[in-house]
Coordinates of C-alpha atoms in Angstrom, one line a residue:
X1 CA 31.7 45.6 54.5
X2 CA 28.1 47.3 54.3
X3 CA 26.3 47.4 57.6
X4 CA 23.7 44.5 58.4
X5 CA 21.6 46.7 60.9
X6 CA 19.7 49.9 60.7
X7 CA 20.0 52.4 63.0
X8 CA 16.4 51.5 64.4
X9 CA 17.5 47.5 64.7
X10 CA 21.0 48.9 66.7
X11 CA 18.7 51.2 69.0
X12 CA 16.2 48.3 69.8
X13 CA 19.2 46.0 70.2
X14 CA 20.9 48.1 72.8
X15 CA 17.5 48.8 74.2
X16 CA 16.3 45.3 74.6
X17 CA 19.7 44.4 76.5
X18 CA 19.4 47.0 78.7
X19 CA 17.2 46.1 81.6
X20 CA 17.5 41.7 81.7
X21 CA 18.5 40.3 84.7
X22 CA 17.9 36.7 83.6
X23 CA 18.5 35.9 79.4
X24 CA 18.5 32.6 78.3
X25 CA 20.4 31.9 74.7
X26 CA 18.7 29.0 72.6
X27 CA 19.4 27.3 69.3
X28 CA 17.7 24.4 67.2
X29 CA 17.0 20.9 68.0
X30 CA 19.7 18.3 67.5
X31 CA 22.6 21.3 67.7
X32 CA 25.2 21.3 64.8
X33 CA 29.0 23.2 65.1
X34 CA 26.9 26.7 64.4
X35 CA 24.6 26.4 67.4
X36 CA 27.1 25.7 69.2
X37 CA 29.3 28.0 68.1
X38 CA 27.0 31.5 67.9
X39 CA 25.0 30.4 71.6
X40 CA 28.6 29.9 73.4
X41 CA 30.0 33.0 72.0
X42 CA 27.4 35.5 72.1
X43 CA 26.5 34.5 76.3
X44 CA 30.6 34.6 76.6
X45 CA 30.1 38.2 74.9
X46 CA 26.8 39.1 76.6
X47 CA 28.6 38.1 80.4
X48 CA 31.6 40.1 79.9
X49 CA 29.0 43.4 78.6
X50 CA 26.5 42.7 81.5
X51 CA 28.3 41.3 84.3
X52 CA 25.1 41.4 86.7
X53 CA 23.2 39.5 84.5
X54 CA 22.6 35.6 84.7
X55 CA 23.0 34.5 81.3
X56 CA 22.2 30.4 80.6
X57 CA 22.7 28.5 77.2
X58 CA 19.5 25.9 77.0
X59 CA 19.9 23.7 73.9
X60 CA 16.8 21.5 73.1
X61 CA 18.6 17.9 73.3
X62 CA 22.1 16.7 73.2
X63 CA 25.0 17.6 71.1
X64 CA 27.5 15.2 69.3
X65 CA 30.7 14.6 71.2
X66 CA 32.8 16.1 69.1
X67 CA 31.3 19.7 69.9
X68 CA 31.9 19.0 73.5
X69 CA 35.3 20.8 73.6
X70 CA 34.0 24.0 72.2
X71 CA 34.4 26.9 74.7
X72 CA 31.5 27.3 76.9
X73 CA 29.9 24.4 75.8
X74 CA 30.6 22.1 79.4
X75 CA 27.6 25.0 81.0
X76 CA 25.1 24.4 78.5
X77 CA 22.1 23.0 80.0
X78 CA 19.8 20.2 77.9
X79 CA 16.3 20.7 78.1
X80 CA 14.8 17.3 77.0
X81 CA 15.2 14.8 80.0
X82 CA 15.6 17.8 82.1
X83 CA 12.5 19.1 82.0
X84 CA 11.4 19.8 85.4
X85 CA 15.3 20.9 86.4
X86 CA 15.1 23.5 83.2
X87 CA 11.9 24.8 82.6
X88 CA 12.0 27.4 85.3
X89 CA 14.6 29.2 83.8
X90 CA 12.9 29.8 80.9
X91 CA 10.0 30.7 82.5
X92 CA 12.3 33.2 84.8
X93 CA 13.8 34.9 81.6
X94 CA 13.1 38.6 80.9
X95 CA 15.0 37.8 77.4
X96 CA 15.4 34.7 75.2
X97 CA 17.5 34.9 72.3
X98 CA 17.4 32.3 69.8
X99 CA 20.2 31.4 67.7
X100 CA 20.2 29.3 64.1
X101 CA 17.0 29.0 63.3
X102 CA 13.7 30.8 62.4
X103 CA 10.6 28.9 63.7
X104 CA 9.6 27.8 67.4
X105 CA 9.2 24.4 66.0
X106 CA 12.7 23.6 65.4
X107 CA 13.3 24.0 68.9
X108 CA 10.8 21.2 69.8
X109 CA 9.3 21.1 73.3
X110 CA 11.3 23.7 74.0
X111 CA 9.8 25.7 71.6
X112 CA 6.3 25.5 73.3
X113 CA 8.3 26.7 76.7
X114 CA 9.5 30.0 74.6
X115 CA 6.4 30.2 72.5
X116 CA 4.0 30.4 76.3
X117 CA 6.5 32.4 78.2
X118 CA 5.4 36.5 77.5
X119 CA 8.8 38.0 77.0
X120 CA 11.1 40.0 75.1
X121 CA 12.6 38.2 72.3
X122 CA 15.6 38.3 69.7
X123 CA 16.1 35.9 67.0
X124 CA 19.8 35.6 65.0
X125 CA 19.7 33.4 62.3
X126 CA 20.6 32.5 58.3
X127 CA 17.8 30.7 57.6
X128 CA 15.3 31.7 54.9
X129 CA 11.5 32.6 55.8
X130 CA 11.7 33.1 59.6
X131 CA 8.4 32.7 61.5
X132 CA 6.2 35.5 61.6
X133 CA 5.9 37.0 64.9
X134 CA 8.8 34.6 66.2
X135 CA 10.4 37.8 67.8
X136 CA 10.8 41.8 68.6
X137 CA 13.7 41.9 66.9
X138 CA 14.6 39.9 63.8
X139 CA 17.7 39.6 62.6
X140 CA 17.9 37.5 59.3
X141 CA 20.3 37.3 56.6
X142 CA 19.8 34.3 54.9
X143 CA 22.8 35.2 52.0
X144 CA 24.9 34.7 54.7
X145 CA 26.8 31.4 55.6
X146 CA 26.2 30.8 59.2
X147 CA 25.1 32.0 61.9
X148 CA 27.9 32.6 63.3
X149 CA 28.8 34.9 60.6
X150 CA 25.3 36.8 61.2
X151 CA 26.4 37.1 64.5
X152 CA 29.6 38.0 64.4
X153 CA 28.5 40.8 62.2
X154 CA 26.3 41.8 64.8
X155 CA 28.7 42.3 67.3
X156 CA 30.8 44.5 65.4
X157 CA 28.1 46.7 64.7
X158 CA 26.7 46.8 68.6
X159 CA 30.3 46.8 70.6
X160 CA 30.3 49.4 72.7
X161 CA 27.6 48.6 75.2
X162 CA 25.7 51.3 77.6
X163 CA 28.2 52.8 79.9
X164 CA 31.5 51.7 78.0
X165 CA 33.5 52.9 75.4
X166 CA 34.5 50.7 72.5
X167 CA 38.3 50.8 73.5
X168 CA 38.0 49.8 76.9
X169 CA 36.3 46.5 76.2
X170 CA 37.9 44.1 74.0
X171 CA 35.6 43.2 71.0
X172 CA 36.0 39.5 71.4
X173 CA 38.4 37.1 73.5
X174 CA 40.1 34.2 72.0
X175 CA 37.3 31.7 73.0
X176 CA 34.6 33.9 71.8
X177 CA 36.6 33.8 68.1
X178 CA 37.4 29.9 68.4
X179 CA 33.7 29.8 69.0
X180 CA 32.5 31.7 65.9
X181 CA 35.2 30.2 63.8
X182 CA 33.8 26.6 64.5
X183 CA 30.5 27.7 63.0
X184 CA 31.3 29.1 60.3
X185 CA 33.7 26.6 59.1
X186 CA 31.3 23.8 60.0
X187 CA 28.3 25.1 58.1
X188 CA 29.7 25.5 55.2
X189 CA 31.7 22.4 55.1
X190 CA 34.8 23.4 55.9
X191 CA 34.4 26.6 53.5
X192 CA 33.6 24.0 50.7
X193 CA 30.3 25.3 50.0
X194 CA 27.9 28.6 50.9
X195 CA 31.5 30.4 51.5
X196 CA 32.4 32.4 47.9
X197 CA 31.6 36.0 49.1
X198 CA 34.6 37.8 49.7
X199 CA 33.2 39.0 52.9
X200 CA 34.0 35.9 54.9
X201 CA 37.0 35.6 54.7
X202 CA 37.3 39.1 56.0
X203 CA 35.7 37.7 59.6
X204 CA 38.1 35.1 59.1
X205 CA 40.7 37.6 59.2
X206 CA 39.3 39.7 62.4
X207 CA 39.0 35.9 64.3
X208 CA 43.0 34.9 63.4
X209 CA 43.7 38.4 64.5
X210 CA 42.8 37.4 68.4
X211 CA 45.0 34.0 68.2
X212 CA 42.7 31.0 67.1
X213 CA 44.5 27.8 65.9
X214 CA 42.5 27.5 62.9
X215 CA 44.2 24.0 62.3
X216 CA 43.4 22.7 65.5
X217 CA 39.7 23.3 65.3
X218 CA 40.1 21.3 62.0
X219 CA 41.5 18.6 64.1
X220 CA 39.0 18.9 67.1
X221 CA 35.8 18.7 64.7
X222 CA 37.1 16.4 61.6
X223 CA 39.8 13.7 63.5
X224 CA 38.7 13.1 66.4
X225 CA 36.6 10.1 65.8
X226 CA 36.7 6.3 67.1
X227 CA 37.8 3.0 65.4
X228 CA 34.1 2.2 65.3
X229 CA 32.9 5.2 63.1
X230 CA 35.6 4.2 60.2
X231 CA 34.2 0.8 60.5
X232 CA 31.2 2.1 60.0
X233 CA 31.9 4.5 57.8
X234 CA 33.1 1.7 55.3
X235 CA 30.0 -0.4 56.0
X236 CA 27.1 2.6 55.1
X237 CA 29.6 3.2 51.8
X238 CA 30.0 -0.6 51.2
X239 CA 26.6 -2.0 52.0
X240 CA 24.5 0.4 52.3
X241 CA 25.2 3.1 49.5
X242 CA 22.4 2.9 46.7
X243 CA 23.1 5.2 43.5
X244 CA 20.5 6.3 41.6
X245 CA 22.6 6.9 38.4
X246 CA 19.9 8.6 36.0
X247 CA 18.7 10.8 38.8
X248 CA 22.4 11.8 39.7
X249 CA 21.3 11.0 43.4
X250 CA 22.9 8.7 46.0
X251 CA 20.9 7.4 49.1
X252 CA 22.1 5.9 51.9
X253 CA 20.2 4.8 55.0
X254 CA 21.3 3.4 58.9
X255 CA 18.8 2.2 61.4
X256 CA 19.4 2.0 65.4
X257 CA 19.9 -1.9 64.8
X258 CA 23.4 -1.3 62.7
X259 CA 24.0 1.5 65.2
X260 CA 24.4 -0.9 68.3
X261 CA 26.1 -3.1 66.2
X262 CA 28.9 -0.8 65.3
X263 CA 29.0 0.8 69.0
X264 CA 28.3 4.3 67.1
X265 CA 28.4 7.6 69.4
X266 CA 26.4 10.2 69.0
X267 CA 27.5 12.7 66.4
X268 CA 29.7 9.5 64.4
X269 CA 27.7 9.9 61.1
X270 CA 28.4 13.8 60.9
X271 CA 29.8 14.3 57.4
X272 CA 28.3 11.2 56.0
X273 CA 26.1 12.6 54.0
X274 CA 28.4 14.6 52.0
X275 CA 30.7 11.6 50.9
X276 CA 28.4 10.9 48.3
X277 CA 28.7 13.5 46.8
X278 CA 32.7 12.8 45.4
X279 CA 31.1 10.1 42.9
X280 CA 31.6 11.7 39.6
X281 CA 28.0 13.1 38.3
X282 CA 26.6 13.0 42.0
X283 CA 24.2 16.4 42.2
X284 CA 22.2 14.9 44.9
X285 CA 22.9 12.7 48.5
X286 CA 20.6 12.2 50.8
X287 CA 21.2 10.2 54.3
X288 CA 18.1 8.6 56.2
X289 CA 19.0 7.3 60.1
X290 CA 16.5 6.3 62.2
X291 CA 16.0 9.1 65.9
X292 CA 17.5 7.1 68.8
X293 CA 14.5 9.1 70.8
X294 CA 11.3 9.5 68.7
X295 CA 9.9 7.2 66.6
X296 CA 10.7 8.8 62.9
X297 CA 13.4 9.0 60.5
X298 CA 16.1 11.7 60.0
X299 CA 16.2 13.2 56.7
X300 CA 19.8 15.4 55.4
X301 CA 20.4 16.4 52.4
X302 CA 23.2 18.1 50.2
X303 CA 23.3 19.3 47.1
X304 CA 25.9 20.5 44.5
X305 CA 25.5 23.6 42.1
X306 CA 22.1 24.9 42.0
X307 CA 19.9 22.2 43.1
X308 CA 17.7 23.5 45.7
X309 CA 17.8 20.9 48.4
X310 CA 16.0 23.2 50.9
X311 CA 13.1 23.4 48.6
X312 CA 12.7 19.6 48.4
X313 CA 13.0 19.5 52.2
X314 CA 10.6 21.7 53.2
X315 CA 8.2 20.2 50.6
X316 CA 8.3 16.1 51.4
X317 CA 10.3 16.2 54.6
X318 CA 9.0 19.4 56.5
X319 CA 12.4 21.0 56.8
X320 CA 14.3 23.5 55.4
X321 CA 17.7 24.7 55.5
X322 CA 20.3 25.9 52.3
X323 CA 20.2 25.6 48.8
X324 CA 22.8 23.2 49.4
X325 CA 22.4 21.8 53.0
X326 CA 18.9 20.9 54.6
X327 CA 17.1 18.6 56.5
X328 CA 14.0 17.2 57.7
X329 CA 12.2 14.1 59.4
X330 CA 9.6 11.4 58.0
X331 CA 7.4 10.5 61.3
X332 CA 7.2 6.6 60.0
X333 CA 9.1 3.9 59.2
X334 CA 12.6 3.6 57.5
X335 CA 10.6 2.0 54.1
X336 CA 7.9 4.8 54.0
X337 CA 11.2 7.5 54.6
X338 CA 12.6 5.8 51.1
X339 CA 9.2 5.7 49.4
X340 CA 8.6 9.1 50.2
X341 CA 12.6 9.9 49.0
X342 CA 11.5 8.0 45.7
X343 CA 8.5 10.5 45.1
X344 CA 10.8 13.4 46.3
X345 CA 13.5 13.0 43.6
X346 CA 10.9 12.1 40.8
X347 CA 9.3 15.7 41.4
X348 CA 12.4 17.2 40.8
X349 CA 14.0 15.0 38.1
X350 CA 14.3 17.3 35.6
X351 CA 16.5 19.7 37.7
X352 CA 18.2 16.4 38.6
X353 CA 19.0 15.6 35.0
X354 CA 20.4 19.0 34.2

C-alpha cells in the first residue's frame, strides 16, 4: 500500500498531538457503525499514546441500539439534551478531532460549539468536498470506503508516538480492531458495495491478525433485532413499498405515527433502504422517515452501478455522501419530501433509464 500522508501532514500530526491536555473526538449527527467505529478507536488509540491526556468522545445525538456494544461506546457522551452538562468540555478542548464527515453542519448544534471554540483542529473523513477552512489538518480520501479505513491508514503511518519506539507499543488492541472492523464493514454494506480495491481487504487482514471475531460483529450489527422490526419490516415492504418501474426507482416512506404503532427502537429501519434494491432492474431506493426530534423528513438513498446518488442528495435534499450511499433531510412535511423526490428523480431520469 502507497502512503496516505506526506511527510509535512505526519510532522503536523505528531505536532498537533503533542501538547493537548484535553481532546475531544466528534463525528456526524445521527452516528452510523463508522462513527462509531473510527471515534471509539482512535480515543482507545490516542489514551494508550497519551496517557496524561483527558480524551472524551462527544457525538451530536443518540446512536441506534445496535451500536451500543461497540467497544468504548458506553463513555460516549450525547451532546443534544445535554447541553449545559457538555458544552464545557468542548469549550475546555485544546484539540477537537472530527471523524466521518467534512462540514461543521453535519454535526448540528454541535457544530456551532466547534465552529466558536478557537482551537486546534483535525478532521478524518471519506467524504468528498470537505469544508474549507473546517481544520489545520485535513485528512480526506474520499476513494476510500470508510472512515475507518482512512483512519486506520492513518495509524499505521503515525505509530510510534513522541518518546516511544514502534515495538514497544502495540499498534492496535483487539477492541481498537473490533472497532475499525465495524466501520468498515457497515459502510460499505457488509463489503457489498464501495469495497473492490484490493487494498481493503489488506486492513482486513492486519484487524484478524489481532483476534476479532469477524462473524460475531456480523451477528452483533445484522441479528440482533426485535419481533417488532420484522413486523415492520414486512409492513414498509408490504404497504408501503411504491416502485416506480420506468424510473428503475423504489420509494418507501414511515412516519412517527406507524413507528409507535409497531413499538420501533431507534436504529430498527437501519438497512431498510437497501432491500429495495434486490427487485430485479431496481438502480434506485430511496427511504423517507419522519425525525422523532425536529420537525423534517429523513432522506437515504442507495444506488447500484454508477448512479450518483450523492449528487442528487446534495442537489434536492442538502446532503451528500457516496456515489452509492447518501442522505439528506426535507425541513417540511412527509407529502412535500415525496414531491420534492418526484422532481428529484425526473432530473435525473435519463441516467435512471440507462
Amino acid at each position: 500500500m502507497s502512503p496516505i500522508l506526506s511527510k509535512e501532514q505526519i510532522a503536523l500530526w505528531h505536532s498537533l498531538l503533542a501538547a493537548p491536555r484535553h481532546i475531544v473526538i466528534t463525528c456526524h449527527r445521527g452516528p452510523d457503525g463508522d462513527a462509531i467505529g473510527s471515534t471509539t478507536a482512535l480515543a482507545s488509540w490516542l489514551r494508550r499514546r497519551m496517557s496524561n491526556a483527558d480524551i472524551r468522545v462527544i457525538a451530536p445525538n443518540i446512536f441506534p441500539d445496535f451500536l451500543k456494544w461497540i467497544p468504548g461506546a458506553e463513555e460516549i457522551l450525547i451532546y443534544e439534551g445535554h447541553e449545559e452538562e457538555v458544552r464545557p468540555i468542548v469549550e475546555a478542548a485544546d484539540l477537537v478531532i472530527m471523524c466521518d464527515h467534512g462540514e461543521l453542519k453535519r454535526m448540528a448544534t454541535l457544530g456551532d460549539v466547534v465552529r466558536d471554540h478557537p482551537t486546534s483542529r483535525i478532521m478524518i473523513d471519506h467524504h468528498l468536498n470537505p469544508e474549507p477552512g473546517i481544520a489545520d489538518l485535513v485528512i480526506s480520501h474520499p476513494e476510500m470506503s470508510s472512515a475507518c479505513e482512512v483512519m486506520l491508514r492513518v495509524m499505521l503511518e503515525t505509530h510510534a508516538p513522541h518518546g516511544h519506539e514502534a515495538h514497544e507499543l502495540p499498534l492496535l488492541t483487539g477492541s481498537e480492531a473490533t472497532s475499525l472492523y465495524t466501520g468498515m464493514m457497515t459502510d460499505t454494506g457488509a463489503f457489498t458495495y464501495a469495497s473492490s480495491r484490493p487494498e481493503i481487504y489488506e486492513l482486513i487482514s492486519i484487524l484478524l491478525s489481532y483476534g476479532i471475531d469477524k462473524d460475531k460483529i456480523y451477528r452483533n450489527i445484522f441479528f440482533t433485532y426485535s419481533p417488532n422490526r420484522m413486523k415492520l419490516m414486512g409492513y414498509l415492504l408490504y404497504v408501503k413499498l411504491d416502485v416506480w418501474k420506468k424510473a428503475h426507482t423504489a420509494v418507501m416512506t414511515f412516519t412517527n405515527a406507524e413507528r409507535r404503532r409497531f413499538g420501533a427502537l431507534n436504529g430498527d429501519t437501519e438497512g431498510f433502504v437497501n432491500l429495495p434494491l434486490q427487485i430485479l432492474g431496481m438502480k434506485l431506493s430511496i427511504f423517507l422517515r419522519e425525525d422523532t426530534e425536529h420537525p423534517c423528513i429523513r432522506v437515504s438513498l442507495r444506488s447500484v452501478d454508477d448512479f450518483p446518488c450523492n449528487e442528487m442528495a446534495a442537489e434536492f435534499f442538502g446532503g451528500g455522501g457516496h456515489k452509492n450511499a447518501a442522505g439528506g433531510e426535507v425541513w417540511g412535511t412527509m407529502d412535500e419530501a415525496i414531491a420534492l423526490v418526484k422532481k428529484a428523480v425526473q432530473k435525473y431520469m435519463t441516467l435512471l433509464k440507462e
